[in-house]
PDB file of C-alpha atoms in Angstrom:
ATOM      1  CA  MET A   1      16.842 -27.746 -38.136  1.00  0.00           C
ATOM      2  CA  ARG A   2      17.643 -31.321 -38.520  1.00  0.00           C
ATOM      3  CA  TRP A   3      16.875 -31.526 -41.960  1.00  0.00           C
ATOM      4  CA  GLN A   4      18.983 -28.229 -42.844  1.00  0.00           C
ATOM      5  CA  PHE A   5      21.964 -29.806 -40.898  1.00  0.00           C
ATOM      6  CA  GLU A   6      21.576 -32.867 -42.946  1.00  0.00           C
ATOM      7  CA  PHE A   7      21.208 -30.742 -46.184  1.00  0.00           C
ATOM      8  CA  THR A   8      24.498 -28.826 -45.125  1.00  0.00           C
ATOM      9  CA  TRP A   9      26.422 -32.020 -44.498  1.00  0.00           C
ATOM     10  CA  ALA A  10      25.294 -33.217 -47.907  1.00  0.00           C
ATOM     11  CA  LEU A  11      27.376 -30.408 -49.389  1.00  0.00           C
ATOM     12  CA  ALA A  12      30.444 -30.998 -46.867  1.00  0.00           C
ATOM     13  CA  GLU A  13      30.690 -34.437 -47.859  1.00  0.00           C
ATOM     14  CA  LEU A  14      30.563 -33.431 -51.675  1.00  0.00           C
ATOM     15  CA  HIS A  15      33.779 -31.191 -50.882  1.00  0.00           C
ATOM     16  CA  LEU A  16      35.459 -33.398 -48.100  1.00  0.00           C
ATOM     17  CA  GLY A  17      35.391 -36.615 -50.160  1.00  0.00           C
ATOM     18  CA  VAL A  18      37.538 -35.299 -52.990  1.00  0.00           C
ATOM     19  CA  LEU A  19      39.911 -33.107 -51.158  1.00  0.00           C
ATOM     20  CA  ALA A  20      43.709 -34.250 -51.765  1.00  0.00           C
ATOM     21  CA  ALA A  21      46.198 -34.113 -49.114  1.00  0.00           C
ATOM     22  CA  GLU A  22      48.027 -31.114 -50.977  1.00  0.00           C
ATOM     23  CA  ASP A  23      44.797 -29.062 -50.816  1.00  0.00           C
ATOM     24  CA  PHE A  24      45.000 -28.660 -47.071  1.00  0.00           C
ATOM     25  CA  LEU A  25      47.794 -26.214 -46.977  1.00  0.00           C
ATOM     26  CA  TRP A  26      47.652 -24.667 -50.210  1.00  0.00           C
ATOM     27  CA  ALA A  27      47.669 -20.791 -49.685  1.00  0.00           C
ATOM     28  CA  PRO A  28      45.724 -18.992 -52.392  1.00  0.00           C
ATOM     29  CA  ALA A  29      47.193 -15.661 -51.246  1.00  0.00           C
ATOM     30  CA  ASP A  30      48.924 -13.388 -48.966  1.00  0.00           C
ATOM     31  CA  PRO A  31      47.838 -12.753 -45.991  1.00  0.00           C
ATOM     32  CA  HIS A  32      46.903 -15.994 -45.161  1.00  0.00           C
ATOM     33  CA  TRP A  33      45.852 -18.109 -41.947  1.00  0.00           C
ATOM     34  CA  THR A  34      46.922 -21.771 -41.999  1.00  0.00           C
ATOM     35  CA  VAL A  35      48.126 -24.414 -39.279  1.00  0.00           C
ATOM     36  CA  ARG A  36      51.581 -25.243 -38.823  1.00  0.00           C
ATOM     37  CA  PRO A  37      53.415 -27.848 -36.261  1.00  0.00           C
ATOM     38  CA  ASP A  38      54.480 -26.014 -32.923  1.00  0.00           C
ATOM     39  CA  ALA A  39      57.957 -26.939 -31.368  1.00  0.00           C
ATOM     40  CA  ASP A  40      56.290 -30.013 -29.572  1.00  0.00           C
ATOM     41  CA  GLY A  41      55.116 -31.219 -33.184  1.00  0.00           C
ATOM     42  CA  ALA A  42      51.066 -30.268 -32.570  1.00  0.00           C
ATOM     43  CA  TRP A  43      49.449 -28.545 -35.274  1.00  0.00           C
ATOM     44  CA  ARG A  44      48.231 -24.988 -34.227  1.00  0.00           C
ATOM     45  CA  PRO A  45      46.321 -22.523 -36.210  1.00  0.00           C
ATOM     46  CA  ASP A  46      47.186 -19.054 -36.996  1.00  0.00           C
ATOM     47  CA  TRP A  47      44.756 -16.928 -34.641  1.00  0.00           C
ATOM     48  CA  ALA A  48      44.305 -13.463 -33.191  1.00  0.00           C
ATOM     49  CA  ASP A  49      41.506 -12.299 -30.631  1.00  0.00           C
ATOM     50  CA  THR A  50      40.868  -9.336 -32.944  1.00  0.00           C
ATOM     51  CA  GLU A  51      40.426 -10.018 -36.651  1.00  0.00           C
ATOM     52  CA  PRO A  52      43.313  -8.444 -38.691  1.00  0.00           C
ATOM     53  CA  ASP A  53      42.479  -5.883 -41.623  1.00  0.00           C
ATOM     54  CA  PRO A  54      42.962  -7.104 -44.082  1.00  0.00           C
ATOM     55  CA  VAL A  55      41.440 -10.256 -43.102  1.00  0.00           C
ATOM     56  CA  PRO A  56      44.003 -13.247 -43.845  1.00  0.00           C
ATOM     57  CA  VAL A  57      42.693 -15.608 -46.459  1.00  0.00           C
ATOM     58  CA  PRO A  58      42.381 -19.007 -44.613  1.00  0.00           C
ATOM     59  CA  THR A  59      43.751 -22.383 -46.043  1.00  0.00           C
ATOM     60  CA  ILE A  60      41.521 -25.504 -46.084  1.00  0.00           C
ATOM     61  CA  GLY A  61      43.613 -26.880 -43.267  1.00  0.00           C
ATOM     62  CA  TRP A  62      42.877 -23.730 -41.216  1.00  0.00           C
ATOM     63  CA  LEU A  63      39.081 -24.052 -42.216  1.00  0.00           C
ATOM     64  CA  SER A  64      38.829 -27.841 -41.076  1.00  0.00           C
ATOM     65  CA  TRP A  65      40.655 -26.730 -37.805  1.00  0.00           C
ATOM     66  CA  HIS A  66      38.002 -23.811 -37.258  1.00  0.00           C
ATOM     67  CA  ILE A  67      35.200 -26.030 -37.923  1.00  0.00           C
ATOM     68  CA  GLY A  68      36.356 -28.573 -35.585  1.00  0.00           C
ATOM     69  CA  TRP A  69      37.033 -25.831 -32.956  1.00  0.00           C
ATOM     70  CA  TRP A  70      33.751 -23.990 -32.841  1.00  0.00           C
ATOM     71  CA  TRP A  71      31.833 -27.477 -33.152  1.00  0.00           C
ATOM     72  CA  SER A  72      33.815 -29.112 -30.382  1.00  0.00           C
ATOM     73  CA  ALA A  73      32.834 -26.034 -28.310  1.00  0.00           C
ATOM     74  CA  ALA A  74      29.197 -25.849 -29.353  1.00  0.00           C
ATOM     75  CA  ILE A  75      28.971 -29.784 -28.080  1.00  0.00           C
ATOM     76  CA  ASP A  76      30.581 -28.671 -25.057  1.00  0.00           C
ATOM     77  CA  GLN A  77      28.038 -25.691 -24.486  1.00  0.00           C
ATOM     78  CA  LEU A  78      25.256 -28.432 -24.773  1.00  0.00           C
ATOM     79  CA  ALA A  79      26.793 -30.833 -22.667  1.00  0.00           C
ATOM     80  CA  ASP A  80      27.414 -28.103 -19.711  1.00  0.00           C
ATOM     81  CA  ARG A  81      31.356 -28.373 -20.268  1.00  0.00           C
ATOM     82  CA  THR A  82      33.696 -25.599 -20.685  1.00  0.00           C
ATOM     83  CA  ALA A  83      35.030 -25.222 -23.969  1.00  0.00           C
ATOM     84  CA  ALA A  84      38.591 -25.095 -24.936  1.00  0.00           C
ATOM     85  CA  ALA A  85      39.935 -21.913 -26.108  1.00  0.00           C
ATOM     86  CA  PRO A  86      41.049 -21.695 -29.877  1.00  0.00           C
ATOM     87  CA  GLU A  87      44.858 -22.148 -29.221  1.00  0.00           C
ATOM     88  CA  ASP A  88      44.127 -25.085 -27.169  1.00  0.00           C
ATOM     89  CA  VAL A  89      42.607 -27.076 -29.932  1.00  0.00           C
ATOM     90  CA  PRO A  90      45.439 -28.576 -32.220  1.00  0.00           C
ATOM     91  CA  TRP A  91      44.559 -29.629 -35.813  1.00  0.00           C
ATOM     92  CA  PRO A  92      44.765 -33.312 -36.533  1.00  0.00           C
ATOM     93  CA  GLY A  93      47.908 -32.886 -38.559  1.00  0.00           C
ATOM     94  CA  ASP A  94      46.934 -34.270 -42.013  1.00  0.00           C
ATOM     95  CA  GLY A  95      44.068 -33.949 -44.067  1.00  0.00           C
ATOM     96  CA  VAL A  96      42.552 -37.426 -43.875  1.00  0.00           C
ATOM     97  CA  ALA A  97      42.712 -36.897 -40.202  1.00  0.00           C
ATOM     98  CA  ALA A  98      40.856 -33.757 -40.108  1.00  0.00           C
ATOM     99  CA  VAL A  99      38.199 -35.139 -42.438  1.00  0.00           C
ATOM    100  CA  ALA A 100      37.744 -37.989 -40.056  1.00  0.00           C
ATOM    101  CA  TRP A 101      37.548 -35.334 -37.158  1.00  0.00           C
ATOM    102  CA  LEU A 102      34.924 -33.518 -38.732  1.00  0.00           C
ATOM    103  CA  ARG A 103      32.996 -36.709 -39.413  1.00  0.00           C
ATOM    104  CA  GLU A 104      33.099 -37.778 -35.983  1.00  0.00           C
ATOM    105  CA  LEU A 105      31.684 -34.336 -34.795  1.00  0.00           C
ATOM    106  CA  ARG A 106      29.146 -34.751 -37.223  1.00  0.00           C
ATOM    107  CA  ASP A 107      28.121 -38.110 -35.408  1.00  0.00           C
ATOM    108  CA  THR A 108      28.659 -36.819 -31.878  1.00  0.00           C
ATOM    109  CA  TRP A 109      26.455 -33.539 -32.993  1.00  0.00           C
ATOM    110  CA  LEU A 110      23.617 -35.850 -34.245  1.00  0.00           C
ATOM    111  CA  ARG A 111      23.724 -37.971 -30.722  1.00  0.00           C
ATOM    112  CA  VAL A 112      23.310 -34.642 -29.152  1.00  0.00           C
ATOM    113  CA  LEU A 113      20.600 -33.725 -31.306  1.00  0.00           C
ATOM    114  CA  ASP A 114      18.748 -36.877 -30.850  1.00  0.00           C
ATOM    115  CA  ASP A 115      18.888 -36.443 -26.862  1.00  0.00           C
ATOM    116  CA  LEU A 116      17.496 -33.001 -26.799  1.00  0.00           C
ATOM    117  CA  THR A 117      14.064 -32.675 -25.765  1.00  0.00           C
ATOM    118  CA  GLU A 118      11.605 -29.911 -27.049  1.00  0.00           C
ATOM    119  CA  ALA A 119      11.668 -28.082 -23.743  1.00  0.00           C
ATOM    120  CA  GLU A 120      15.680 -27.916 -23.870  1.00  0.00           C
ATOM    121  CA  LEU A 121      15.603 -25.820 -27.065  1.00  0.00           C
ATOM    122  CA  ASP A 122      14.842 -22.852 -24.757  1.00  0.00           C
ATOM    123  CA  ARG A 123      17.343 -23.245 -22.460  1.00  0.00           C
ATOM    124  CA  PRO A 124      20.226 -20.513 -22.434  1.00  0.00           C
ATOM    125  CA  ALA A 125      23.235 -21.103 -24.448  1.00  0.00           C
ATOM    126  CA  ALA A 126      26.351 -19.159 -24.018  1.00  0.00           C
ATOM    127  CA  PHE A 127      28.295 -19.887 -27.179  1.00  0.00           C
ATOM    128  CA  PRO A 128      29.408 -18.477 -29.542  1.00  0.00           C
ATOM    129  CA  TRP A 129      28.105 -15.125 -28.007  1.00  0.00           C
ATOM    130  CA  PRO A 130      28.118 -13.935 -24.284  1.00  0.00           C
ATOM    131  CA  ALA A 131      25.590 -15.494 -21.793  1.00  0.00           C
ATOM    132  CA  GLU A 132      23.880 -11.967 -21.601  1.00  0.00           C
ATOM    133  CA  ALA A 133      22.948 -12.071 -24.973  1.00  0.00           C
ATOM    134  CA  GLY A 134      19.953 -14.282 -23.873  1.00  0.00           C
ATOM    135  CA  LEU A 135      20.063 -16.801 -26.825  1.00  0.00           C
ATOM    136  CA  THR A 136      19.004 -20.314 -26.290  1.00  0.00           C
ATOM    137  CA  VAL A 137      20.098 -23.781 -27.751  1.00  0.00           C
ATOM    138  CA  ALA A 138      17.577 -23.400 -30.510  1.00  0.00           C
ATOM    139  CA  HIS A 139      19.570 -20.305 -31.581  1.00  0.00           C
ATOM    140  CA  LEU A 140      22.793 -22.353 -31.324  1.00  0.00           C
ATOM    141  CA  MET A 141      21.620 -24.967 -33.203  1.00  0.00           C
ATOM    142  CA  SER A 142      20.732 -22.524 -36.213  1.00  0.00           C
ATOM    143  CA  TRP A 143      24.293 -20.934 -35.969  1.00  0.00           C
ATOM    144  CA  VAL A 144      25.950 -24.419 -36.167  1.00  0.00           C
ATOM    145  CA  ASN A 145      23.792 -24.908 -39.365  1.00  0.00           C
ATOM    146  CA  SER A 146      24.847 -21.519 -40.822  1.00  0.00           C
ATOM    147  CA  GLU A 147      28.414 -21.547 -39.696  1.00  0.00           C
ATOM    148  CA  LEU A 148      28.794 -24.829 -41.068  1.00  0.00           C
ATOM    149  CA  MET A 149      27.477 -23.941 -44.442  1.00  0.00           C
ATOM    150  CA  LYS A 150      29.726 -20.672 -44.625  1.00  0.00           C
ATOM    151  CA  ASN A 151      32.861 -22.767 -43.674  1.00  0.00           C
ATOM    152  CA  ILE A 152      32.212 -25.615 -46.106  1.00  0.00           C
ATOM    153  CA  ALA A 153      31.250 -23.080 -49.003  1.00  0.00           C
ATOM    154  CA  GLU A 154      34.651 -21.505 -48.091  1.00  0.00           C
ATOM    155  CA  ILE A 155      36.410 -25.035 -48.322  1.00  0.00           C
ATOM    156  CA  GLY A 156      34.599 -25.592 -51.702  1.00  0.00           C
ATOM    157  CA  GLN A 157      35.764 -22.288 -53.240  1.00  0.00           C
ATOM    158  CA  LEU A 158      39.096 -23.063 -52.216  1.00  0.00           C
ATOM    159  CA  ARG A 159      39.136 -26.295 -53.801  1.00  0.00           C
ATOM    160  CA  LEU A 160      37.917 -25.219 -56.846  1.00  0.00           C
ATOM    161  CA  LEU A 161      40.219 -22.459 -57.018  1.00  0.00           C
ATOM    162  CA  ARG A 162      43.351 -24.642 -56.403  1.00  0.00           C
ATOM    163  CA  ALA A 163      41.871 -27.061 -58.885  1.00  0.00           C
ATOM    164  CA  THR A 164      41.798 -24.533 -61.645  1.00  0.00           C
ATOM    165  CA  SER A 165      45.231 -23.285 -60.651  1.00  0.00           C
ATOM    166  CA  LEU A 166      46.594 -26.532 -61.341  1.00  0.00           C
ATOM    167  CA  THR A 167      45.219 -26.625 -64.766  1.00  0.00           C
ATOM    168  CA  SER A 168      46.262 -23.236 -65.914  1.00  0.00           C
TER     169      SER A 168
END
């Protein structure tokens, strides 16, 4: 799983390393989900507990927030802390800070993985699914790899769409 994570992170760096500030809030279509400052200046994501139909197209800013939120929650799960609700996790406010946040989460995740013992992989995990699902830390680790790959692929696709739209 560690190899798969590192492989996925290499894809992440491919895209994160070339994003421009303007890429983060570019909306390719409507409806879309993004991040925007609230009355206090904190950047909050568009969010619904039940996914709307049609599903809004996310911006890169929203996707970077989404990765930051669920990854923080996964880390909290492994540290036996209560994860913050999505509405309680602000976006850092700009693309450079968002990429730095994701890189910090990567470093934290690697430290968490390094500290896990073989026996702890079978420990119950209650994120992102309910506790009664009966899934384990190993399942959570696999889910992080899958979710990261999916979200980074979405960021990459949006980045490519924006780049080609600028040359048209």
